[in-house]
PDB file of C-alpha atoms in Angstrom:
ATOM      1  CA  UNK A   1       0.064   0.043   0.029  1.00 81.00           C
ATOM      2  CA  UNK A   2       1.335   3.359  -0.987  1.00 93.00           C
ATOM      3  CA  UNK A   3       2.515   5.811   1.638  1.00 97.00           C
ATOM      4  CA  UNK A   4      -0.140   8.313   0.210  1.00 98.00           C
ATOM      5  CA  UNK A   5      -1.983   8.888  -2.950  1.00 98.00           C
ATOM      6  CA  UNK A   6      -2.666  12.345  -4.264  1.00 98.00           C
ATOM      7  CA  UNK A   7      -1.042  15.788  -3.510  1.00 98.00           C
ATOM      8  CA  UNK A   8       1.892  15.829  -0.753  1.00 98.00           C
ATOM      9  CA  UNK A   9       3.083  19.265  -0.188  1.00 98.00           C
ATOM     10  CA  UNK A  10       6.759  19.815   0.038  1.00 98.00           C
ATOM     11  CA  UNK A  11       6.265  22.302   2.768  1.00 98.00           C
ATOM     12  CA  UNK A  12       8.231  25.487   3.202  1.00 98.00           C
ATOM     13  CA  UNK A  13      10.008  26.038   6.577  1.00 98.00           C
ATOM     14  CA  UNK A  14       8.896  29.702   7.573  1.00 98.00           C
ATOM     15  CA  UNK A  15      11.639  31.668   8.906  1.00 97.00           C
ATOM     16  CA  UNK A  16      11.853  34.842  11.371  1.00 95.00           C
ATOM     17  CA  UNK A  17      14.016  37.951  10.358  1.00 91.00           C
ATOM     18  CA  UNK A  18      16.979  36.752  12.299  1.00 93.00           C
ATOM     19  CA  UNK A  19      16.859  33.484  10.256  1.00 92.00           C
ATOM     20  CA  UNK A  20      15.534  31.074  13.004  1.00 96.00           C
ATOM     21  CA  UNK A  21      12.483  28.820  12.375  1.00 97.00           C
ATOM     22  CA  UNK A  22       8.976  30.343  12.958  1.00 98.00           C
ATOM     23  CA  UNK A  23       7.327  27.472  14.647  1.00 98.00           C
ATOM     24  CA  UNK A  24       4.191  29.530  15.158  1.00 97.00           C
ATOM     25  CA  UNK A  25       3.978  30.302  11.408  1.00 98.00           C
ATOM     26  CA  UNK A  26       4.804  26.611  10.558  1.00 98.00           C
ATOM     27  CA  UNK A  27       1.834  25.419  12.626  1.00 98.00           C
ATOM     28  CA  UNK A  28      -0.321  27.760  10.679  1.00 98.00           C
ATOM     29  CA  UNK A  29       0.820  26.359   7.411  1.00 98.00           C
ATOM     30  CA  UNK A  30       0.304  22.813   8.319  1.00 98.00           C
ATOM     31  CA  UNK A  31      -3.333  23.716   9.353  1.00 98.00           C
ATOM     32  CA  UNK A  32      -3.813  25.331   6.034  1.00 98.00           C
ATOM     33  CA  UNK A  33      -2.745  22.559   4.242  1.00 98.00           C
ATOM     34  CA  UNK A  34      -4.822  19.937   6.019  1.00 98.00           C
ATOM     35  CA  UNK A  35      -7.845  22.233   5.797  1.00 98.00           C
ATOM     36  CA  UNK A  36      -7.446  22.690   2.120  1.00 98.00           C
ATOM     37  CA  UNK A  37      -7.405  18.845   1.241  1.00 98.00           C
ATOM     38  CA  UNK A  38      -3.517  18.067   1.035  1.00 98.00           C
ATOM     39  CA  UNK A  39      -3.153  14.258   1.247  1.00 98.00           C
ATOM     40  CA  UNK A  40       0.504  14.409   2.754  1.00 98.00           C
ATOM     41  CA  UNK A  41       3.025  16.641   4.333  1.00 98.00           C
ATOM     42  CA  UNK A  42       6.677  16.427   3.191  1.00 98.00           C
ATOM     43  CA  UNK A  43       8.781  18.253   5.772  1.00 98.00           C
ATOM     44  CA  UNK A  44      12.280  19.329   5.505  1.00 98.00           C
ATOM     45  CA  UNK A  45      12.932  18.608   1.776  1.00 96.00           C
ATOM     46  CA  UNK A  46      14.429  20.887  -0.749  1.00 95.00           C
ATOM     47  CA  UNK A  47      11.686  23.489  -0.494  1.00 97.00           C
ATOM     48  CA  UNK A  48      11.941  23.342   3.454  1.00 97.00           C
ATOM     49  CA  UNK A  49      15.598  24.461   3.091  1.00 97.00           C
ATOM     50  CA  UNK A  50      16.896  21.540   4.996  1.00 96.00           C
ATOM     51  CA  UNK A  51      20.320  21.780   3.583  1.00 94.00           C
ATOM     52  CA  UNK A  52      20.990  24.962   5.586  1.00 96.00           C
ATOM     53  CA  UNK A  53      19.640  23.482   8.812  1.00 96.00           C
ATOM     54  CA  UNK A  54      21.885  21.958  11.719  1.00 96.00           C
ATOM     55  CA  UNK A  55      21.089  18.354  12.506  1.00 97.00           C
ATOM     56  CA  UNK A  56      19.298  19.426  15.665  1.00 97.00           C
ATOM     57  CA  UNK A  57      17.290  21.894  13.977  1.00 97.00           C
ATOM     58  CA  UNK A  58      16.403  19.453  11.137  1.00 98.00           C
ATOM     59  CA  UNK A  59      15.058  17.037  13.595  1.00 98.00           C
ATOM     60  CA  UNK A  60      13.279  19.617  15.747  1.00 98.00           C
ATOM     61  CA  UNK A  61      11.142  20.637  12.583  1.00 98.00           C
ATOM     62  CA  UNK A  62      10.338  17.083  11.712  1.00 98.00           C
ATOM     63  CA  UNK A  63       9.266  16.437  15.375  1.00 98.00           C
ATOM     64  CA  UNK A  64       7.220  19.528  15.428  1.00 98.00           C
ATOM     65  CA  UNK A  65       5.545  18.696  12.236  1.00 98.00           C
ATOM     66  CA  UNK A  66       4.558  15.262  13.498  1.00 98.00           C
ATOM     67  CA  UNK A  67       3.239  16.707  16.512  1.00 98.00           C
ATOM     68  CA  UNK A  68       0.955  19.293  14.635  1.00 98.00           C
ATOM     69  CA  UNK A  69      -0.336  16.972  12.209  1.00 98.00           C
ATOM     70  CA  UNK A  70      -1.061  14.288  14.857  1.00 98.00           C
ATOM     71  CA  UNK A  71      -1.831  11.635  12.470  1.00 97.00           C
ATOM     72  CA  UNK A  72      -4.233  13.458  10.320  1.00 98.00           C
ATOM     73  CA  UNK A  73      -2.371  13.049   7.160  1.00 98.00           C
ATOM     74  CA  UNK A  74       0.737  11.024   6.484  1.00 98.00           C
ATOM     75  CA  UNK A  75       4.110  12.890   7.277  1.00 98.00           C
ATOM     76  CA  UNK A  76       7.103  12.248   5.035  1.00 98.00           C
ATOM     77  CA  UNK A  77      10.633  13.475   6.491  1.00 98.00           C
ATOM     78  CA  UNK A  78      13.412  14.350   4.215  1.00 98.00           C
ATOM     79  CA  UNK A  79      16.507  12.470   5.751  1.00 98.00           C
ATOM     80  CA  UNK A  80      18.677  12.362   2.858  1.00 97.00           C
ATOM     81  CA  UNK A  81      22.168  13.407   2.787  1.00 96.00           C
ATOM     82  CA  UNK A  82      25.639  12.954   0.732  1.00 95.00           C
ATOM     83  CA  UNK A  83      27.062  11.253   3.642  1.00 97.00           C
ATOM     84  CA  UNK A  84      25.446   7.782   4.099  1.00 97.00           C
ATOM     85  CA  UNK A  85      26.095   7.946   7.900  1.00 98.00           C
ATOM     86  CA  UNK A  86      24.489  11.032   8.273  1.00 98.00           C
ATOM     87  CA  UNK A  87      21.489   9.963   6.222  1.00 98.00           C
ATOM     88  CA  UNK A  88      21.305   6.708   8.714  1.00 98.00           C
ATOM     89  CA  UNK A  89      21.334   8.882  11.598  1.00 98.00           C
ATOM     90  CA  UNK A  90      18.632  11.356  10.413  1.00 98.00           C
ATOM     91  CA  UNK A  91      16.552   8.457   9.244  1.00 98.00           C
ATOM     92  CA  UNK A  92      16.830   6.708  12.639  1.00 98.00           C
ATOM     93  CA  UNK A  93      15.968   9.692  14.599  1.00 98.00           C
ATOM     94  CA  UNK A  94      12.977  10.786  12.394  1.00 98.00           C
ATOM     95  CA  UNK A  95      11.660   7.119  12.724  1.00 98.00           C
ATOM     96  CA  UNK A  96      11.471   7.495  16.459  1.00 98.00           C
ATOM     97  CA  UNK A  97       9.090  10.576  16.040  1.00 98.00           C
ATOM     98  CA  UNK A  98       6.533   8.427  14.283  1.00 97.00           C
ATOM     99  CA  UNK A  99       6.984   9.815  10.770  1.00 98.00           C
ATOM    100  CA  UNK A 100       5.215   7.786   8.087  1.00 98.00           C
ATOM    101  CA  UNK A 101       7.646   7.842   5.403  1.00 98.00           C
ATOM    102  CA  UNK A 102      11.121   9.145   4.581  1.00 98.00           C
ATOM    103  CA  UNK A 103      12.242  10.753   1.698  1.00 98.00           C
ATOM    104  CA  UNK A 104      16.097  10.051   0.596  1.00 98.00           C
ATOM    105  CA  UNK A 105      17.467  12.448  -1.886  1.00 97.00           C
ATOM    106  CA  UNK A 106      20.329  10.920  -3.871  1.00 96.00           C
ATOM    107  CA  UNK A 107      23.961  11.886  -2.597  1.00 95.00           C
ATOM    108  CA  UNK A 108      24.786  15.086  -4.162  1.00 94.00           C
ATOM    109  CA  UNK A 109      28.308  16.373  -5.099  1.00 92.00           C
ATOM    110  CA  UNK A 110      29.912  13.059  -4.670  1.00 90.00           C
ATOM    111  CA  UNK A 111      28.390  11.653  -7.807  1.00 89.00           C
ATOM    112  CA  UNK A 112      28.201   8.030  -6.926  1.00 95.00           C
ATOM    113  CA  UNK A 113      28.082   5.386  -9.419  1.00 97.00           C
ATOM    114  CA  UNK A 114      24.780   3.312  -9.724  1.00 97.00           C
ATOM    115  CA  UNK A 115      26.274   0.646  -7.485  1.00 97.00           C
ATOM    116  CA  UNK A 116      27.255   3.282  -5.023  1.00 97.00           C
ATOM    117  CA  UNK A 117      23.915   4.711  -4.874  1.00 98.00           C
ATOM    118  CA  UNK A 118      22.375   1.113  -4.386  1.00 98.00           C
ATOM    119  CA  UNK A 119      24.853   0.536  -1.619  1.00 98.00           C
ATOM    120  CA  UNK A 120      24.094   4.004  -0.044  1.00 98.00           C
ATOM    121  CA  UNK A 121      20.418   3.565  -0.211  1.00 98.00           C
ATOM    122  CA  UNK A 122      20.206   0.033   0.922  1.00 98.00           C
ATOM    123  CA  UNK A 123      22.389   0.886   3.993  1.00 98.00           C
ATOM    124  CA  UNK A 124      20.136   3.418   4.980  1.00 98.00           C
ATOM    125  CA  UNK A 125      16.939   1.303   4.400  1.00 98.00           C
ATOM    126  CA  UNK A 126      18.464  -1.646   6.418  1.00 98.00           C
ATOM    127  CA  UNK A 127      18.789   0.799   9.288  1.00 98.00           C
ATOM    128  CA  UNK A 128      15.142   1.510   9.674  1.00 98.00           C
ATOM    129  CA  UNK A 129      11.711  -0.102   9.120  1.00 98.00           C
ATOM    130  CA  UNK A 130      10.080   3.098   8.036  1.00 98.00           C
ATOM    131  CA  UNK A 131       8.760   3.214   4.394  1.00 98.00           C
ATOM    132  CA  UNK A 132      11.270   5.101   2.165  1.00 98.00           C
ATOM    133  CA  UNK A 133      10.873   7.010  -1.070  1.00 98.00           C
ATOM    134  CA  UNK A 134      13.860   7.831  -3.128  1.00 98.00           C
ATOM    135  CA  UNK A 135      14.294  10.990  -4.570  1.00 98.00           C
ATOM    136  CA  UNK A 136      15.615  11.420  -7.995  1.00 97.00           C
ATOM    137  CA  UNK A 137      16.641  15.212  -8.826  1.00 96.00           C
ATOM    138  CA  UNK A 138      19.512  15.265 -11.232  1.00 93.00           C
ATOM    139  CA  UNK A 139      19.509  19.013 -11.610  1.00 91.00           C
ATOM    140  CA  UNK A 140      20.300  19.487  -8.000  1.00 91.00           C
ATOM    141  CA  UNK A 141      22.419  16.387  -7.181  1.00 90.00           C
ATOM    142  CA  UNK A 142      24.596  16.006 -10.332  1.00 91.00           C
ATOM    143  CA  UNK A 143      23.613  12.301 -10.573  1.00 91.00           C
ATOM    144  CA  UNK A 144      20.774  10.318 -12.020  1.00 96.00           C
ATOM    145  CA  UNK A 145      19.253   7.224 -10.152  1.00 97.00           C
ATOM    146  CA  UNK A 146      18.594   4.810 -13.406  1.00 98.00           C
ATOM    147  CA  UNK A 147      15.248   2.903 -13.643  1.00 98.00           C
ATOM    148  CA  UNK A 148      17.198  -0.414 -13.146  1.00 98.00           C
ATOM    149  CA  UNK A 149      18.784   0.764  -9.913  1.00 98.00           C
ATOM    150  CA  UNK A 150      15.320   2.183  -8.629  1.00 98.00           C
ATOM    151  CA  UNK A 151      13.601  -1.301  -9.380  1.00 98.00           C
ATOM    152  CA  UNK A 152      16.356  -3.024  -7.737  1.00 98.00           C
ATOM    153  CA  UNK A 153      16.259  -1.093  -4.651  1.00 98.00           C
ATOM    154  CA  UNK A 154      12.387  -1.483  -4.488  1.00 97.00           C
ATOM    155  CA  UNK A 155      12.707  -5.246  -5.077  1.00 97.00           C
ATOM    156  CA  UNK A 156      15.777  -5.892  -2.566  1.00 97.00           C
ATOM    157  CA  UNK A 157      14.524  -3.466   0.142  1.00 98.00           C
ATOM    158  CA  UNK A 158      11.176  -4.348   1.610  1.00 97.00           C
ATOM    159  CA  UNK A 159      10.766  -0.669   2.962  1.00 98.00           C
ATOM    160  CA  UNK A 160      11.996   0.878  -0.141  1.00 98.00           C
ATOM    161  CA  UNK A 161       8.625   1.530  -1.807  1.00 98.00           C
ATOM    162  CA  UNK A 162       8.878   4.211  -4.575  1.00 98.00           C
ATOM    163  CA  UNK A 163      10.326   7.195  -5.842  1.00 98.00           C
ATOM    164  CA  UNK A 164       9.895  11.115  -6.229  1.00 98.00           C
ATOM    165  CA  UNK A 165      10.885  11.430  -9.885  1.00 98.00           C
ATOM    166  CA  UNK A 166      12.156  15.037 -10.451  1.00 97.00           C
ATOM    167  CA  UNK A 167      14.458  14.362 -13.372  1.00 96.00           C
ATOM    168  CA  UNK A 168      11.909  16.096 -15.833  1.00 95.00           C
ATOM    169  CA  UNK A 169      12.594  13.128 -18.260  1.00 97.00           C
ATOM    170  CA  UNK A 170       9.156  11.381 -19.036  1.00 97.00           C
ATOM    171  CA  UNK A 171      10.910   8.969 -21.318  1.00 97.00           C
ATOM    172  CA  UNK A 172      12.991   7.676 -18.444  1.00 97.00           C
ATOM    173  CA  UNK A 173       9.820   7.781 -16.112  1.00 98.00           C
ATOM    174  CA  UNK A 174       8.019   5.773 -18.590  1.00 98.00           C
ATOM    175  CA  UNK A 175      10.771   3.294 -18.874  1.00 98.00           C
ATOM    176  CA  UNK A 176      10.839   3.107 -15.063  1.00 98.00           C
ATOM    177  CA  UNK A 177       7.132   2.315 -14.965  1.00 98.00           C
ATOM    178  CA  UNK A 178       7.312  -0.355 -17.748  1.00 98.00           C
ATOM    179  CA  UNK A 179      10.484  -1.988 -16.078  1.00 97.00           C
ATOM    180  CA  UNK A 180       8.817  -1.871 -12.386  1.00 97.00           C
ATOM    181  CA  UNK A 181       5.477  -3.240 -13.365  1.00 94.00           C
ATOM    182  CA  UNK A 182       3.682  -2.074 -10.417  1.00 93.00           C
ATOM    183  CA  UNK A 183       6.749  -2.734  -8.025  1.00 95.00           C
ATOM    184  CA  UNK A 184       7.534   0.945  -7.520  1.00 98.00           C
ATOM    185  CA  UNK A 185       5.304   3.915  -6.415  1.00 98.00           C
ATOM    186  CA  UNK A 186       6.070   6.821  -8.558  1.00 98.00           C
ATOM    187  CA  UNK A 187       5.297  10.424  -7.645  1.00 98.00           C
ATOM    188  CA  UNK A 188       5.856  13.331  -9.914  1.00 98.00           C
ATOM    189  CA  UNK A 189       8.354  15.880  -8.527  1.00 98.00           C
ATOM    190  CA  UNK A 190       7.576  18.305 -11.071  1.00 98.00           C
ATOM    191  CA  UNK A 191       4.149  20.298 -10.830  1.00 98.00           C
ATOM    192  CA  UNK A 192       4.030  20.836 -14.548  1.00 97.00           C
ATOM    193  CA  UNK A 193       4.193  16.905 -15.011  1.00 98.00           C
ATOM    194  CA  UNK A 194       1.421  15.878 -12.594  1.00 98.00           C
ATOM    195  CA  UNK A 195      -0.945  14.297 -15.161  1.00 98.00           C
ATOM    196  CA  UNK A 196       1.543  12.864 -17.383  1.00 98.00           C
ATOM    197  CA  UNK A 197       2.943  10.836 -14.623  1.00 98.00           C
ATOM    198  CA  UNK A 198      -0.468   9.885 -13.311  1.00 98.00           C
ATOM    199  CA  UNK A 199      -1.146   8.550 -16.830  1.00 98.00           C
ATOM    200  CA  UNK A 200       1.944   6.190 -16.395  1.00 97.00           C
ATOM    201  CA  UNK A 201       0.629   4.939 -13.044  1.00 97.00           C
ATOM    202  CA  UNK A 202       1.868   7.302 -10.834  1.00 98.00           C
ATOM    203  CA  UNK A 203       0.511   7.626  -7.280  1.00 98.00           C
ATOM    204  CA  UNK A 204       0.438  11.551  -7.135  1.00 98.00           C
ATOM    205  CA  UNK A 205       2.739  14.428  -6.618  1.00 98.00           C
ATOM    206  CA  UNK A 206       5.220  15.745  -4.102  1.00 98.00           C
ATOM    207  CA  UNK A 207       4.432  19.413  -4.698  1.00 98.00           C
ATOM    208  CA  UNK A 208       5.695  23.001  -4.379  1.00 98.00           C
ATOM    209  CA  UNK A 209       2.615  24.451  -5.956  1.00 98.00           C
ATOM    210  CA  UNK A 210       0.531  22.890  -3.360  1.00 98.00           C
ATOM    211  CA  UNK A 211       1.988  25.450  -0.914  1.00 98.00           C
ATOM    212  CA  UNK A 212      -0.091  28.213  -2.592  1.00 98.00           C
ATOM    213  CA  UNK A 213      -2.728  26.230  -4.284  1.00 98.00           C
ATOM    214  CA  UNK A 214      -3.366  22.999  -1.993  1.00 98.00           C
ATOM    215  CA  UNK A 215      -7.063  22.532  -2.976  1.00 98.00           C
ATOM    216  CA  UNK A 216      -6.329  22.586  -6.706  1.00 98.00           C
ATOM    217  CA  UNK A 217      -3.331  20.413  -6.600  1.00 98.00           C
ATOM    218  CA  UNK A 218      -5.230  17.869  -4.662  1.00 98.00           C
ATOM    219  CA  UNK A 219      -8.147  18.133  -7.171  1.00 98.00           C
ATOM    220  CA  UNK A 220      -5.789  17.492 -10.193  1.00 98.00           C
ATOM    221  CA  UNK A 221      -4.992  14.237  -8.651  1.00 98.00           C
ATOM    222  CA  UNK A 222      -8.436  13.470  -7.401  1.00 98.00           C
ATOM    223  CA  UNK A 223     -10.307  14.089 -10.645  1.00 98.00           C
ATOM    224  CA  UNK A 224      -7.816  11.765 -12.397  1.00 98.00           C
ATOM    225  CA  UNK A 225      -8.237   9.112  -9.968  1.00 98.00           C
ATOM    226  CA  UNK A 226     -11.961   9.469 -10.189  1.00 98.00           C
ATOM    227  CA  UNK A 227     -11.914   8.895 -13.957  1.00 98.00           C
ATOM    228  CA  UNK A 228     -12.202  12.677 -14.900  1.00 98.00           C
ATOM    229  CA  UNK A 229      -9.083  12.870 -16.896  1.00 97.00           C
ATOM    230  CA  UNK A 230     -10.322  15.713 -18.993  1.00 98.00           C
ATOM    231  CA  UNK A 231     -11.117  17.522 -15.952  1.00 98.00           C
ATOM    232  CA  UNK A 232      -7.629  16.780 -14.440  1.00 98.00           C
ATOM    233  CA  UNK A 233      -5.804  17.661 -17.587  1.00 98.00           C
ATOM    234  CA  UNK A 234      -7.678  21.058 -17.818  1.00 98.00           C
ATOM    235  CA  UNK A 235      -6.449  21.751 -14.203  1.00 98.00           C
ATOM    236  CA  UNK A 236      -3.113  20.940 -15.105  1.00 98.00           C
ATOM    237  CA  UNK A 237      -2.979  23.164 -18.007  1.00 98.00           C
ATOM    238  CA  UNK A 238      -4.569  26.091 -16.154  1.00 98.00           C
ATOM    239  CA  UNK A 239      -1.589  25.878 -13.536  1.00 98.00           C
ATOM    240  CA  UNK A 240       1.142  25.834 -16.142  1.00 98.00           C
ATOM    241  CA  UNK A 241       1.897  29.560 -15.906  1.00 98.00           C
ATOM    242  CA  UNK A 242       1.894  29.623 -12.360  1.00 98.00           C
ATOM    243  CA  UNK A 243       4.193  26.387 -12.118  1.00 98.00           C
ATOM    244  CA  UNK A 244       6.463  28.364 -14.451  1.00 98.00           C
ATOM    245  CA  UNK A 245       6.597  31.454 -12.317  1.00 98.00           C
ATOM    246  CA  UNK A 246       7.311  29.286  -9.029  1.00 98.00           C
ATOM    247  CA  UNK A 247      10.462  27.867 -10.835  1.00 97.00           C
ATOM    248  CA  UNK A 248      11.682  30.971 -12.586  1.00 97.00           C
ATOM    249  CA  UNK A 249      14.330  31.299  -9.776  1.00 97.00           C
ATOM    250  CA  UNK A 250      15.764  28.358  -7.566  1.00 97.00           C
ATOM    251  CA  UNK A 251      13.046  26.801  -5.512  1.00 97.00           C
ATOM    252  CA  UNK A 252      12.106  27.765  -2.816  1.00 98.00           C
ATOM    253  CA  UNK A 253      12.698  31.551  -3.453  1.00 98.00           C
ATOM    254  CA  UNK A 254       9.583  31.951  -5.524  1.00 98.00           C
ATOM    255  CA  UNK A 255       7.162  29.931  -3.424  1.00 98.00           C
ATOM    256  CA  UNK A 256       8.459  31.864  -0.280  1.00 98.00           C
ATOM    257  CA  UNK A 257       7.749  35.041  -2.107  1.00 98.00           C
ATOM    258  CA  UNK A 258       4.302  33.725  -3.081  1.00 98.00           C
ATOM    259  CA  UNK A 259       3.276  32.875   0.191  1.00 98.00           C
ATOM    260  CA  UNK A 260       4.273  36.363   1.599  1.00 98.00           C
ATOM    261  CA  UNK A 261       2.197  37.962  -1.376  1.00 97.00           C
ATOM    262  CA  UNK A 262      -0.523  35.915   0.310  1.00 97.00           C
ATOM    263  CA  UNK A 263       0.053  37.178   3.780  1.00 96.00           C
ATOM    264  CA  UNK A 264       0.979  33.560   5.058  1.00 96.00           C
ATOM    265  CA  UNK A 265       4.136  34.779   6.887  1.00 94.00           C
ATOM    266  CA  UNK A 266       6.630  32.447   5.288  1.00 97.00           C
ATOM    267  CA  UNK A 267       9.499  35.061   6.174  1.00 96.00           C
ATOM    268  CA  UNK A 268      13.117  35.140   4.791  1.00 95.00           C
ATOM    269  CA  UNK A 269      15.321  32.684   3.100  1.00 96.00           C
ATOM    270  CA  UNK A 270      18.680  31.351   4.584  1.00 95.00           C
ATOM    271  CA  UNK A 271      21.853  32.297   2.562  1.00 95.00           C
ATOM    272  CA  UNK A 272      22.888  31.354  -0.086  1.00 96.00           C
ATOM    273  CA  UNK A 273      19.292  32.004  -1.119  1.00 96.00           C
ATOM    274  CA  UNK A 274      18.230  35.560  -1.520  1.00 96.00           C
ATOM    275  CA  UNK A 275      15.200  37.549  -2.264  1.00 95.00           C
ATOM    276  CA  UNK A 276      13.616  37.435  -5.604  1.00 97.00           C
ATOM    277  CA  UNK A 277      14.512  39.536  -8.503  1.00 97.00           C
ATOM    278  CA  UNK A 278      11.962  42.441  -9.027  1.00 97.00           C
ATOM    279  CA  UNK A 279      11.370  41.425 -12.548  1.00 97.00           C
ATOM    280  CA  UNK A 280      10.740  37.821 -11.642  1.00 98.00           C
ATOM    281  CA  UNK A 281       8.726  38.898  -8.472  1.00 98.00           C
ATOM    282  CA  UNK A 282       6.418  40.761 -10.932  1.00 98.00           C
ATOM    283  CA  UNK A 283       6.002  37.817 -13.241  1.00 98.00           C
ATOM    284  CA  UNK A 284       5.179  35.502 -10.266  1.00 98.00           C
ATOM    285  CA  UNK A 285       2.549  38.198  -8.850  1.00 98.00           C
ATOM    286  CA  UNK A 286       0.952  38.388 -12.316  1.00 97.00           C
ATOM    287  CA  UNK A 287       0.584  34.580 -12.597  1.00 98.00           C
ATOM    288  CA  UNK A 288      -0.913  34.234  -9.078  1.00 98.00           C
ATOM    289  CA  UNK A 289      -3.242  37.000  -9.974  1.00 97.00           C
ATOM    290  CA  UNK A 290      -4.354  35.148 -13.101  1.00 97.00           C
ATOM    291  CA  UNK A 291      -4.763  31.768 -11.374  1.00 97.00           C
ATOM    292  CA  UNK A 292      -7.027  33.499  -8.994  1.00 95.00           C
ATOM    293  CA  UNK A 293      -4.923  33.103  -5.634  1.00 94.00           C
ATOM    294  CA  UNK A 294      -4.338  36.835  -5.452  1.00 93.00           C
ATOM    295  CA  UNK A 295      -6.965  39.434  -5.812  1.00 82.00           C
TER     296      UNK A 295
END
C-alpha cells in the first residue's frame, strides 16, 4: 500500500527575520494544508531548506510537524544526505518521532556510481523500518538514479517503496514504469508533469505548487483518480503559467515570495538563497492573479 496517494506538499519552513525557524507560522501553514485537502506533508525537503539546517534544527522541525499533524495525514520526512552515515542518523531519529515515511535524496556532489547509489540507499533502508521514497533530482545532485537501480532497490529492500521523480525526463519515467510493473510507487516531483506521470501509473505528486494552491493540486489528482481525466488535464494546463513562475528562480525562492504575497508569513530565506529579483517577482505576482489566488 502506498504511503499516500494524491497531493503531498513539499512544505516550506517559515523563518523569522533573524533566520530562526518560526514554529508558530509553521503550525499555521500545516493547518492550512490539512484544511485545504492536502493528502500528505513532506517536511524538510528541498523546499523546506533542510540543507541549511543543523542536524538538531532539522530534527526539531520534523518532530514539530509530526506533533502538529497528529496523525491526520501522513508525514514524510526528508532525511537524505550525501554522507551515508548522516542519512542513517537522521532517518533513525525521524523514525523515533513516528513519521509515516522518509524521503532520501540521492547523494549530491559525490556523484556516486549506480552501485554506490544502491549501496548507499540499501544501508539507510537496512537501518530503519519506516517506508522510504527515493528522490531523483539530477539538476540538484549532479547524478541520476537509473530505472534499473530504482527497481532493484524496491525489490531488494522491503521498505523502499517508491520514488519522487524530478528528473523531468518523461521517457525515463516511462521506462521506469515499464520495468517496475507496479513494484515502484512513482510520484511526480515536478508540478508541470502531474498528469503525465499519473497517466503512467503514478500515485501522485510531491508538490511545490501545493504550498500556495493546495486545494487545486489535490483536485488535479483526485479528478484523475476518479476517472475525470479531461478535468484533471484542464486543471493541469490552467496551472502551467503559475508552475513556470514558481520555478523562474531556484526553489524555494519564488514559493516563499508567493506565500508572503498571500499574507502567509513564510518569512525570509537562508543564505545562499536571496530575495527574488524584481522582474521575476512581478511575473510571479501576475501569474498568481491570473490563477485566482491573489485578488
